[in-house]
Amino acid sequence: MLSTFTAARESLRERGFAVARKLMSVEAFDEIEQIVVADLMRHGLTDGTLGVYGQPRYVPVPEGDSSAGLDLCEINRSEQVEALFHSRDVLDLVAHLLGLVSVDTIFIHPIKLVRGLPPTASDLHNPAGVHQDYPELQGSTRQLTMWIPLFPVAGDSGGLPIYPIDRRRLLPLILAENPSGWEVDPIHLGDSFTPRLTRGDALIFSTFTPHGGSVNRGDGWRFSVECRFQPIEDPIAETNLKPLTSASWDLHYRGWDQYSHYWRHRRPPSVPFDHSWERWRDITALHEAQRGNLRARVGLVIASQFGTDPEIVRAADSLLREWEDMRWL
């Protein structure tokens, strides 16, 4: 096991990512998979069978059915998902990757995010572009992301492309038609690597490692869950301590037996989130939209809905209405 951990640490240092095989017990995924499939069936998005890649088979949304959708709140609030990242094997690996002498000096971020990606044939297929996590996470520069599939994945069935990087630095962005409105400028990227993973395997990378742009050409749903770790002595941005799918942590942990509020009295020093990066994105999208650059559309929508500067929000709203009147959107 030590030699495996050492190889993973070398890979992380030299390429910015590592793959850990059979890190978690496959039995730990049984109940989680049942919750996922039940939720998909409830929304009419699977027939309950598995496709050729071992993923829940995708059922097309009936035409004109605007009520169909995917709600991942239940699985995101599942204690079974939380438990995946507290096993001794996981913590031993993270401690080795971070060069820590004890697992007691690891902080496990409270946010665990489950994502679902349907096939390309679906109107719901809208993967993130290639990006780096640090600008949105901030805090410790030693954070690690652990990305694990809930069902098997490969390069053509929603596996996560990762781009090797030999040092930690932020790369230039360009406007793009994806959920965030931006992506890393491909001129600064090398060839991607998309590992084939099954349940129990994990992909680990730093918050500076470019990743994203998954494509699911299979016949099923790609489901993954991610968690972040850092040394407890390093700072953490306040936004990483707020729940995403619940109004409060008390509601998020309702009914939990073991891990409720596990981090509340043992956490890193918190620092305010710096909005300057997001403000730069909003201003740039606005300026490009004013020049008629249609690739700024998503960035303009984000500036309108989530911008922190009232003047930028008003300008983005006004320009979006103008574009709609001109039928550019």
mmCIF file of C-alpha atoms in Angstrom:
data_model
loop_
_atom_site.group_PDB
_atom_site.id
_atom_site.type_symbol
_atom_site.label_atom_id
_atom_site.label_comp_id
_atom_site.label_asym_id
_atom_site.label_seq_id
_atom_site.Cartn_x
_atom_site.Cartn_y
_atom_site.Cartn_z
ATOM 1 C CA MET A 1 0.000 0.000 0.000
ATOM 2 C CA LEU A 2 2.841 2.413 0.821
ATOM 3 C CA SER A 3 4.372 1.964 -2.636
ATOM 4 C CA THR A 4 0.975 2.678 -4.201
ATOM 5 C CA PHE A 5 0.610 5.853 -2.119
ATOM 6 C CA THR A 6 4.134 6.937 -3.066
ATOM 7 C CA ALA A 7 3.396 6.467 -6.774
ATOM 8 C CA ALA A 8 0.200 8.505 -6.381
ATOM 9 C CA ARG A 9 2.102 11.290 -4.637
ATOM 10 C CA GLU A 10 4.716 11.392 -7.402
ATOM 11 C CA SER A 11 1.991 11.532 -10.053
ATOM 12 C CA LEU A 12 0.262 14.377 -8.208
ATOM 13 C CA ARG A 13 3.539 16.303 -7.927
ATOM 14 C CA GLU A 14 4.619 15.778 -11.533
ATOM 15 C CA ARG A 15 1.280 15.908 -13.380
ATOM 16 C CA GLY A 16 -1.187 17.508 -10.989
ATOM 17 C CA PHE A 17 -3.371 14.413 -10.582
ATOM 18 C CA ALA A 18 -3.349 10.802 -9.443
ATOM 19 C CA VAL A 19 -5.606 7.772 -9.857
ATOM 20 C CA ALA A 20 -6.305 5.474 -6.899
ATOM 21 C CA ARG A 21 -7.716 2.039 -7.731
ATOM 22 C CA LYS A 22 -10.024 0.152 -5.360
ATOM 23 C CA LEU A 23 -9.682 2.880 -2.740
ATOM 24 C CA MET A 24 -13.200 2.345 -1.417
ATOM 25 C CA SER A 25 -15.280 -0.723 -0.700
ATOM 26 C CA VAL A 26 -17.703 -1.421 -3.560
ATOM 27 C CA GLU A 27 -20.373 -2.348 -1.002
ATOM 28 C CA ALA A 28 -20.360 1.286 0.138
ATOM 29 C CA PHE A 29 -21.948 2.256 -3.182
ATOM 30 C CA ASP A 30 -24.915 -0.140 -3.142
ATOM 31 C CA GLU A 31 -27.331 2.021 -1.153
ATOM 32 C CA ILE A 32 -26.177 5.211 -2.879
ATOM 33 C CA GLU A 33 -26.860 3.696 -6.286
ATOM 34 C CA GLN A 34 -30.327 2.633 -5.152
ATOM 35 C CA ILE A 35 -31.119 6.207 -4.101
ATOM 36 C CA VAL A 36 -29.885 7.575 -7.433
ATOM 37 C CA VAL A 37 -31.844 5.100 -9.560
ATOM 38 C CA ALA A 38 -35.008 5.623 -7.502
ATOM 39 C CA ASP A 39 -34.707 9.392 -7.971
ATOM 40 C CA LEU A 40 -34.215 9.025 -11.723
ATOM 41 C CA MET A 41 -37.212 6.702 -11.986
ATOM 42 C CA ARG A 42 -39.333 9.126 -9.970
ATOM 43 C CA HIS A 43 -38.562 11.816 -12.543
ATOM 44 C CA GLY A 44 -39.086 9.489 -15.514
ATOM 45 C CA LEU A 45 -35.441 9.682 -16.569
ATOM 46 C CA THR A 46 -34.564 5.960 -16.444
ATOM 47 C CA ASP A 47 -36.361 2.635 -16.687
ATOM 48 C CA GLY A 48 -34.288 1.193 -13.831
ATOM 49 C CA THR A 49 -32.019 -0.952 -16.003
ATOM 50 C CA LEU A 50 -28.301 -0.493 -16.633
ATOM 51 C CA GLY A 51 -26.890 0.382 -20.056
ATOM 52 C CA VAL A 52 -23.860 -0.993 -21.877
ATOM 53 C CA TYR A 53 -21.447 0.919 -19.610
ATOM 54 C CA GLY A 54 -23.131 -0.170 -16.384
ATOM 55 C CA GLN A 55 -24.843 3.188 -15.888
ATOM 56 C CA PRO A 56 -28.573 3.800 -15.293
ATOM 57 C CA ARG A 57 -30.129 3.733 -18.746
ATOM 58 C CA TYR A 58 -31.315 7.147 -19.943
ATOM 59 C CA VAL A 59 -34.968 7.556 -20.915
ATOM 60 C CA PRO A 60 -35.656 10.604 -23.117
ATOM 61 C CA VAL A 61 -37.821 13.334 -21.658
ATOM 62 C CA PRO A 62 -41.237 13.319 -23.392
ATOM 63 C CA GLU A 63 -41.461 16.172 -25.890
ATOM 64 C CA GLY A 64 -43.204 19.152 -24.369
ATOM 65 C CA ASP A 65 -42.864 17.824 -20.796
ATOM 66 C CA SER A 66 -41.402 20.871 -19.071
ATOM 67 C CA SER A 67 -41.898 19.300 -15.622
ATOM 68 C CA ALA A 68 -39.281 16.609 -16.186
ATOM 69 C CA GLY A 69 -35.947 17.325 -14.576
ATOM 70 C CA LEU A 70 -33.380 16.033 -12.160
ATOM 71 C CA ASP A 71 -33.350 16.938 -8.478
ATOM 72 C CA LEU A 72 -30.179 15.789 -6.731
ATOM 73 C CA CYS A 73 -30.932 17.373 -3.366
ATOM 74 C CA GLU A 74 -31.842 14.066 -1.702
ATOM 75 C CA ILE A 75 -28.655 12.285 -2.717
ATOM 76 C CA ASN A 76 -26.557 15.364 -1.914
ATOM 77 C CA ARG A 77 -27.956 15.278 1.634
ATOM 78 C CA SER A 78 -27.257 11.563 2.029
ATOM 79 C CA GLU A 79 -25.079 10.416 4.924
ATOM 80 C CA GLN A 80 -24.033 7.453 2.780
ATOM 81 C CA VAL A 81 -22.300 9.877 0.394
ATOM 82 C CA GLU A 82 -20.585 11.608 3.320
ATOM 83 C CA ALA A 83 -19.331 8.298 4.696
ATOM 84 C CA LEU A 84 -17.396 7.531 1.497
ATOM 85 C CA PHE A 85 -14.782 10.141 2.375
ATOM 86 C CA HIS A 86 -14.223 9.240 6.020
ATOM 87 C CA SER A 87 -12.764 5.763 5.546
ATOM 88 C CA ARG A 88 -9.290 5.153 6.918
ATOM 89 C CA ASP A 89 -7.955 4.203 3.470
ATOM 90 C CA VAL A 90 -9.132 7.514 2.009
ATOM 91 C CA LEU A 91 -7.678 9.562 4.859
ATOM 92 C CA ASP A 92 -4.368 7.671 4.814
ATOM 93 C CA LEU A 93 -4.008 8.391 1.100
ATOM 94 C CA VAL A 94 -4.872 12.083 1.488
ATOM 95 C CA ALA A 95 -2.399 12.466 4.370
ATOM 96 C CA HIS A 96 0.325 10.903 2.220
ATOM 97 C CA LEU A 97 -0.499 13.098 -0.780
ATOM 98 C CA LEU A 98 -0.410 16.238 1.359
ATOM 99 C CA GLY A 99 2.703 15.191 3.228
ATOM 100 C CA LEU A 100 0.935 15.257 6.597
ATOM 101 C CA VAL A 101 2.120 13.189 9.526
ATOM 102 C CA SER A 102 -1.360 12.350 10.777
ATOM 103 C CA VAL A 103 -4.896 12.036 9.438
ATOM 104 C CA ASP A 104 -5.932 14.225 12.374
ATOM 105 C CA THR A 105 -4.426 17.224 10.545
ATOM 106 C CA ILE A 106 -6.751 16.757 7.530
ATOM 107 C CA PHE A 107 -9.867 18.867 7.115
ATOM 108 C CA ILE A 108 -12.635 17.268 5.036
ATOM 109 C CA HIS A 109 -14.717 20.004 3.411
ATOM 110 C CA PRO A 110 -18.384 19.737 4.435
ATOM 111 C CA ILE A 111 -19.685 20.213 0.885
ATOM 112 C CA LYS A 112 -19.987 17.023 -1.156
ATOM 113 C CA LEU A 113 -21.357 17.578 -4.642
ATOM 114 C CA VAL A 114 -23.118 14.869 -6.653
ATOM 115 C CA ARG A 115 -23.442 15.578 -10.377
ATOM 116 C CA GLY A 116 -25.376 13.804 -13.100
ATOM 117 C CA LEU A 117 -24.560 13.938 -16.821
ATOM 118 C CA PRO A 118 -26.983 12.384 -19.339
ATOM 119 C CA PRO A 119 -25.994 11.330 -22.886
ATOM 120 C CA THR A 120 -25.260 13.875 -25.595
ATOM 121 C CA ALA A 121 -28.624 13.070 -27.205
ATOM 122 C CA SER A 122 -30.389 14.643 -24.218
ATOM 123 C CA ASP A 123 -31.385 18.299 -23.975
ATOM 124 C CA LEU A 124 -30.096 18.070 -20.389
ATOM 125 C CA HIS A 125 -26.525 17.363 -21.552
ATOM 126 C CA ASN A 126 -24.601 20.519 -20.633
ATOM 127 C CA PRO A 127 -21.157 19.684 -19.201
ATOM 128 C CA ALA A 128 -18.793 22.236 -17.738
ATOM 129 C CA GLY A 129 -15.940 23.453 -19.887
ATOM 130 C CA VAL A 130 -12.277 23.021 -18.992
ATOM 131 C CA HIS A 131 -11.600 24.992 -15.819
ATOM 132 C CA GLN A 132 -9.531 25.247 -12.646
ATOM 133 C CA ASP A 133 -11.203 25.103 -9.237
ATOM 134 C CA TYR A 134 -9.055 27.522 -7.281
ATOM 135 C CA PRO A 135 -10.703 30.832 -8.295
ATOM 136 C CA GLU A 136 -14.084 29.605 -7.058
ATOM 137 C CA LEU A 137 -12.742 27.784 -3.986
ATOM 138 C CA GLN A 138 -9.865 30.058 -2.916
ATOM 139 C CA GLY A 139 -8.456 29.472 0.581
ATOM 140 C CA SER A 140 -5.696 26.885 0.823
ATOM 141 C CA THR A 141 -3.456 26.372 -2.192
ATOM 142 C CA ARG A 142 -2.959 22.796 -0.980
ATOM 143 C CA GLN A 143 -6.564 21.692 -1.447
ATOM 144 C CA LEU A 144 -7.157 18.365 -3.172
ATOM 145 C CA THR A 145 -10.295 17.309 -5.012
ATOM 146 C CA MET A 146 -11.334 13.661 -4.933
ATOM 147 C CA TRP A 147 -13.655 12.787 -7.833
ATOM 148 C CA ILE A 148 -15.313 9.381 -7.820
ATOM 149 C CA PRO A 149 -17.894 7.798 -10.151
ATOM 150 C CA LEU A 150 -20.982 6.177 -8.688
ATOM 151 C CA PHE A 151 -21.188 3.950 -11.788
ATOM 152 C CA PRO A 152 -18.387 2.973 -14.214
ATOM 153 C CA VAL A 153 -17.054 5.693 -16.534
ATOM 154 C CA ALA A 154 -14.738 5.838 -19.525
ATOM 155 C CA GLY A 155 -13.682 8.489 -22.000
ATOM 156 C CA ASP A 156 -16.845 8.177 -24.084
ATOM 157 C CA SER A 157 -19.297 7.666 -21.219
ATOM 158 C CA GLY A 158 -18.756 10.795 -19.143
ATOM 159 C CA GLY A 159 -15.284 10.234 -17.704
ATOM 160 C CA LEU A 160 -13.580 13.389 -16.463
ATOM 161 C CA PRO A 161 -10.827 14.697 -18.792
ATOM 162 C CA ILE A 162 -7.837 15.939 -16.835
ATOM 163 C CA TYR A 163 -4.977 18.039 -18.202
ATOM 164 C CA PRO A 164 -1.517 17.402 -16.753
ATOM 165 C CA ILE A 165 0.163 20.435 -15.240
ATOM 166 C CA ASP A 166 3.640 20.573 -13.708
ATOM 167 C CA ARG A 167 3.188 23.659 -11.521
ATOM 168 C CA ARG A 168 0.406 25.448 -9.744
ATOM 169 C CA ARG A 169 -0.640 28.535 -11.663
ATOM 170 C CA LEU A 170 -3.831 30.055 -13.010
ATOM 171 C CA LEU A 171 -4.329 29.891 -16.769
ATOM 172 C CA PRO A 172 -5.995 32.499 -19.026
ATOM 173 C CA LEU A 173 -9.708 32.159 -19.763
ATOM 174 C CA ILE A 174 -11.848 32.717 -22.842
ATOM 175 C CA LEU A 175 -15.615 33.165 -23.164
ATOM 176 C CA ALA A 176 -17.502 29.949 -23.916
ATOM 177 C CA GLU A 177 -20.989 28.486 -24.337
ATOM 178 C CA ASN A 178 -21.027 26.300 -21.214
ATOM 179 C CA PRO A 179 -22.706 26.592 -17.784
ATOM 180 C CA SER A 180 -20.036 28.939 -16.381
ATOM 181 C CA GLY A 181 -19.656 31.021 -19.535
ATOM 182 C CA TRP A 182 -15.869 30.560 -19.532
ATOM 183 C CA GLU A 183 -13.188 27.963 -20.145
ATOM 184 C CA VAL A 184 -9.413 27.739 -20.002
ATOM 185 C CA ASP A 185 -7.882 28.981 -23.246
ATOM 186 C CA PRO A 186 -6.987 25.699 -25.053
ATOM 187 C CA ILE A 187 -3.753 27.204 -26.343
ATOM 188 C CA HIS A 188 -2.373 26.747 -22.810
ATOM 189 C CA LEU A 189 -3.423 23.094 -22.526
ATOM 190 C CA GLY A 190 -1.691 19.911 -23.574
ATOM 191 C CA ASP A 191 -3.363 16.594 -24.300
ATOM 192 C CA SER A 192 -6.036 15.458 -21.875
ATOM 193 C CA PHE A 193 -6.148 12.151 -20.038
ATOM 194 C CA THR A 194 -9.473 10.523 -19.167
ATOM 195 C CA PRO A 195 -9.058 7.530 -16.858
ATOM 196 C CA ARG A 196 -11.421 4.587 -17.007
ATOM 197 C CA LEU A 197 -12.860 4.277 -13.501
ATOM 198 C CA THR A 198 -15.273 1.960 -11.772
ATOM 199 C CA ARG A 199 -16.899 2.304 -8.380
ATOM 200 C CA GLY A 200 -14.293 2.275 -5.659
ATOM 201 C CA ASP A 201 -11.753 4.095 -7.862
ATOM 202 C CA ALA A 202 -10.891 7.763 -7.374
ATOM 203 C CA LEU A 203 -9.337 10.586 -9.374
ATOM 204 C CA ILE A 204 -7.475 13.107 -7.203
ATOM 205 C CA PHE A 205 -6.183 16.486 -8.405
ATOM 206 C CA SER A 206 -5.187 19.914 -7.154
ATOM 207 C CA THR A 207 -7.374 23.002 -7.429
ATOM 208 C CA PHE A 208 -5.005 24.312 -10.110
ATOM 209 C CA THR A 209 -5.271 21.226 -12.346
ATOM 210 C CA PRO A 210 -7.363 21.944 -15.478
ATOM 211 C CA HIS A 211 -10.231 19.506 -15.929
ATOM 212 C CA GLY A 212 -13.699 19.282 -17.445
ATOM 213 C CA GLY A 213 -15.318 19.015 -20.824
ATOM 214 C CA SER A 214 -16.779 15.564 -20.188
ATOM 215 C CA VAL A 215 -18.730 14.026 -23.050
ATOM 216 C CA ASN A 216 -21.214 11.214 -22.487
ATOM 217 C CA ARG A 217 -21.858 9.356 -25.741
ATOM 218 C CA GLY A 218 -23.224 6.308 -23.939
ATOM 219 C CA ASP A 219 -26.815 5.314 -23.283
ATOM 220 C CA GLY A 220 -26.836 5.971 -19.530
ATOM 221 C CA TRP A 221 -26.351 8.591 -16.833
ATOM 222 C CA ARG A 222 -22.854 9.489 -15.631
ATOM 223 C CA PHE A 223 -22.997 10.161 -11.886
ATOM 224 C CA SER A 224 -20.055 11.363 -9.866
ATOM 225 C CA VAL A 225 -19.427 12.852 -6.437
ATOM 226 C CA GLU A 226 -16.593 15.127 -5.398
ATOM 227 C CA CYS A 227 -15.096 16.124 -2.072
ATOM 228 C CA ARG A 228 -12.195 18.362 -1.110
ATOM 229 C CA PHE A 229 -9.504 17.987 1.516
ATOM 230 C CA GLN A 230 -6.876 20.344 2.907
ATOM 231 C CA PRO A 231 -4.521 20.715 5.876
ATOM 232 C CA ILE A 232 -6.507 21.958 8.853
ATOM 233 C CA GLU A 233 -3.915 24.671 9.495
ATOM 234 C CA ASP A 234 -4.527 26.317 6.100
ATOM 235 C CA PRO A 235 -7.250 28.951 5.575
ATOM 236 C CA ILE A 236 -10.617 28.131 4.023
ATOM 237 C CA ALA A 237 -12.944 30.559 2.232
ATOM 238 C CA GLU A 238 -16.171 31.187 4.140
ATOM 239 C CA THR A 239 -18.233 30.118 1.114
ATOM 240 C CA ASN A 240 -16.926 26.554 1.472
ATOM 241 C CA LEU A 241 -18.583 26.305 4.882
ATOM 242 C CA LYS A 242 -22.111 27.076 3.659
ATOM 243 C CA PRO A 243 -24.532 24.324 2.533
ATOM 244 C CA LEU A 244 -25.445 24.187 -1.156
ATOM 245 C CA THR A 245 -28.593 22.080 -1.149
ATOM 246 C CA SER A 246 -30.171 22.985 2.207
ATOM 247 C CA ALA A 247 -31.195 26.181 3.946
ATOM 248 C CA SER A 248 -28.972 25.290 6.910
ATOM 249 C CA TRP A 249 -26.579 22.599 8.087
ATOM 250 C CA ASP A 250 -29.143 21.525 10.686
ATOM 251 C CA LEU A 251 -31.561 20.699 7.856
ATOM 252 C CA HIS A 252 -28.814 19.104 5.790
ATOM 253 C CA TYR A 253 -27.857 16.751 8.630
ATOM 254 C CA ARG A 254 -31.403 15.898 9.708
ATOM 255 C CA GLY A 255 -31.664 12.167 10.454
ATOM 256 C CA TRP A 256 -27.903 11.526 10.365
ATOM 257 C CA ASP A 257 -26.410 9.100 12.876
ATOM 258 C CA GLN A 258 -22.628 9.457 12.715
ATOM 259 C CA TYR A 259 -21.272 12.426 10.761
ATOM 260 C CA SER A 260 -23.677 15.244 11.627
ATOM 261 C CA HIS A 261 -21.723 18.517 12.086
ATOM 262 C CA TYR A 262 -18.469 16.523 12.195
ATOM 263 C CA TRP A 263 -16.454 19.619 11.272
ATOM 264 C CA ARG A 264 -18.162 22.383 13.246
ATOM 265 C CA HIS A 265 -15.793 22.472 16.231
ATOM 266 C CA ARG A 266 -12.705 21.451 14.287
ATOM 267 C CA ARG A 267 -12.130 23.554 11.246
ATOM 268 C CA PRO A 268 -9.487 25.747 9.593
ATOM 269 C CA PRO A 269 -9.321 29.519 10.036
ATOM 270 C CA SER A 270 -11.868 31.053 7.655
ATOM 271 C CA VAL A 271 -11.246 33.995 5.340
ATOM 272 C CA PRO A 272 -13.708 36.094 3.284
ATOM 273 C CA PHE A 273 -14.323 35.102 -0.323
ATOM 274 C CA ASP A 274 -12.579 37.494 -2.726
ATOM 275 C CA HIS A 275 -15.085 38.516 -5.430
ATOM 276 C CA SER A 276 -12.532 40.378 -7.596
ATOM 277 C CA TRP A 277 -12.090 37.412 -9.957
ATOM 278 C CA GLU A 278 -15.845 37.104 -10.516
ATOM 279 C CA ARG A 279 -16.107 40.880 -10.953
ATOM 280 C CA TRP A 280 -13.424 40.708 -13.665
ATOM 281 C CA ARG A 281 -15.391 37.992 -15.443
ATOM 282 C CA ASP A 282 -18.617 40.032 -15.272
ATOM 283 C CA ILE A 283 -16.962 43.205 -16.569
ATOM 284 C CA THR A 284 -15.209 41.349 -19.394
ATOM 285 C CA ALA A 285 -18.422 39.576 -20.446
ATOM 286 C CA LEU A 286 -20.255 42.905 -20.419
ATOM 287 C CA HIS A 287 -17.612 44.649 -22.526
ATOM 288 C CA GLU A 288 -17.481 41.785 -25.029
ATOM 289 C CA ALA A 289 -21.284 41.720 -25.253
ATOM 290 C CA GLN A 290 -21.317 45.458 -25.943
ATOM 291 C CA ARG A 291 -18.993 44.749 -28.863
ATOM 292 C CA GLY A 292 -21.496 42.208 -30.216
ATOM 293 C CA ASN A 293 -19.541 39.082 -29.222
ATOM 294 C CA LEU A 294 -22.257 36.416 -28.987
ATOM 295 C CA ARG A 295 -19.894 34.081 -27.109
ATOM 296 C CA ALA A 296 -20.451 36.412 -24.150
ATOM 297 C CA ARG A 297 -24.118 35.388 -23.857
ATOM 298 C CA VAL A 298 -23.773 32.947 -20.950
ATOM 299 C CA GLY A 299 -21.298 35.180 -19.132
ATOM 300 C CA LEU A 300 -23.745 38.065 -19.521
ATOM 301 C CA VAL A 301 -26.593 35.995 -18.065
ATOM 302 C CA ILE A 302 -24.405 35.045 -15.088
ATOM 303 C CA ALA A 303 -23.436 38.693 -14.540
ATOM 304 C CA SER A 304 -27.120 39.612 -14.616
ATOM 305 C CA GLN A 305 -28.209 36.925 -12.158
ATOM 306 C CA PHE A 306 -25.263 36.631 -9.768
ATOM 307 C CA GLY A 307 -23.237 39.829 -10.098
ATOM 308 C CA THR A 308 -22.367 41.633 -6.871
ATOM 309 C CA ASP A 309 -22.080 45.112 -8.419
ATOM 310 C CA PRO A 310 -25.560 46.679 -8.928
ATOM 311 C CA GLU A 311 -24.300 48.818 -11.816
ATOM 312 C CA ILE A 312 -22.954 45.777 -13.679
ATOM 313 C CA VAL A 313 -26.174 43.858 -13.003
ATOM 314 C CA ARG A 314 -28.288 46.694 -14.423
ATOM 315 C CA ALA A 315 -26.066 47.009 -17.490
ATOM 316 C CA ALA A 316 -26.167 43.249 -18.105
ATOM 317 C CA ASP A 317 -29.972 43.169 -17.707
ATOM 318 C CA SER A 318 -30.345 46.042 -20.138
ATOM 319 C CA LEU A 319 -28.099 44.467 -22.746
ATOM 320 C CA LEU A 320 -29.839 41.103 -22.456
ATOM 321 C CA ARG A 321 -33.206 42.762 -23.090
ATOM 322 C CA GLU A 322 -31.704 44.566 -26.057
ATOM 323 C CA TRP A 323 -30.390 41.301 -27.486
ATOM 324 C CA GLU A 324 -33.768 39.622 -26.966
ATOM 325 C CA ASP A 325 -35.542 42.483 -28.780
ATOM 326 C CA MET A 326 -33.104 42.072 -31.681
ATOM 327 C CA ARG A 327 -33.631 38.274 -31.609
ATOM 328 C CA TRP A 328 -29.924 37.644 -31.199
ATOM 329 C CA LEU A 329 -30.514 35.123 -28.405
#
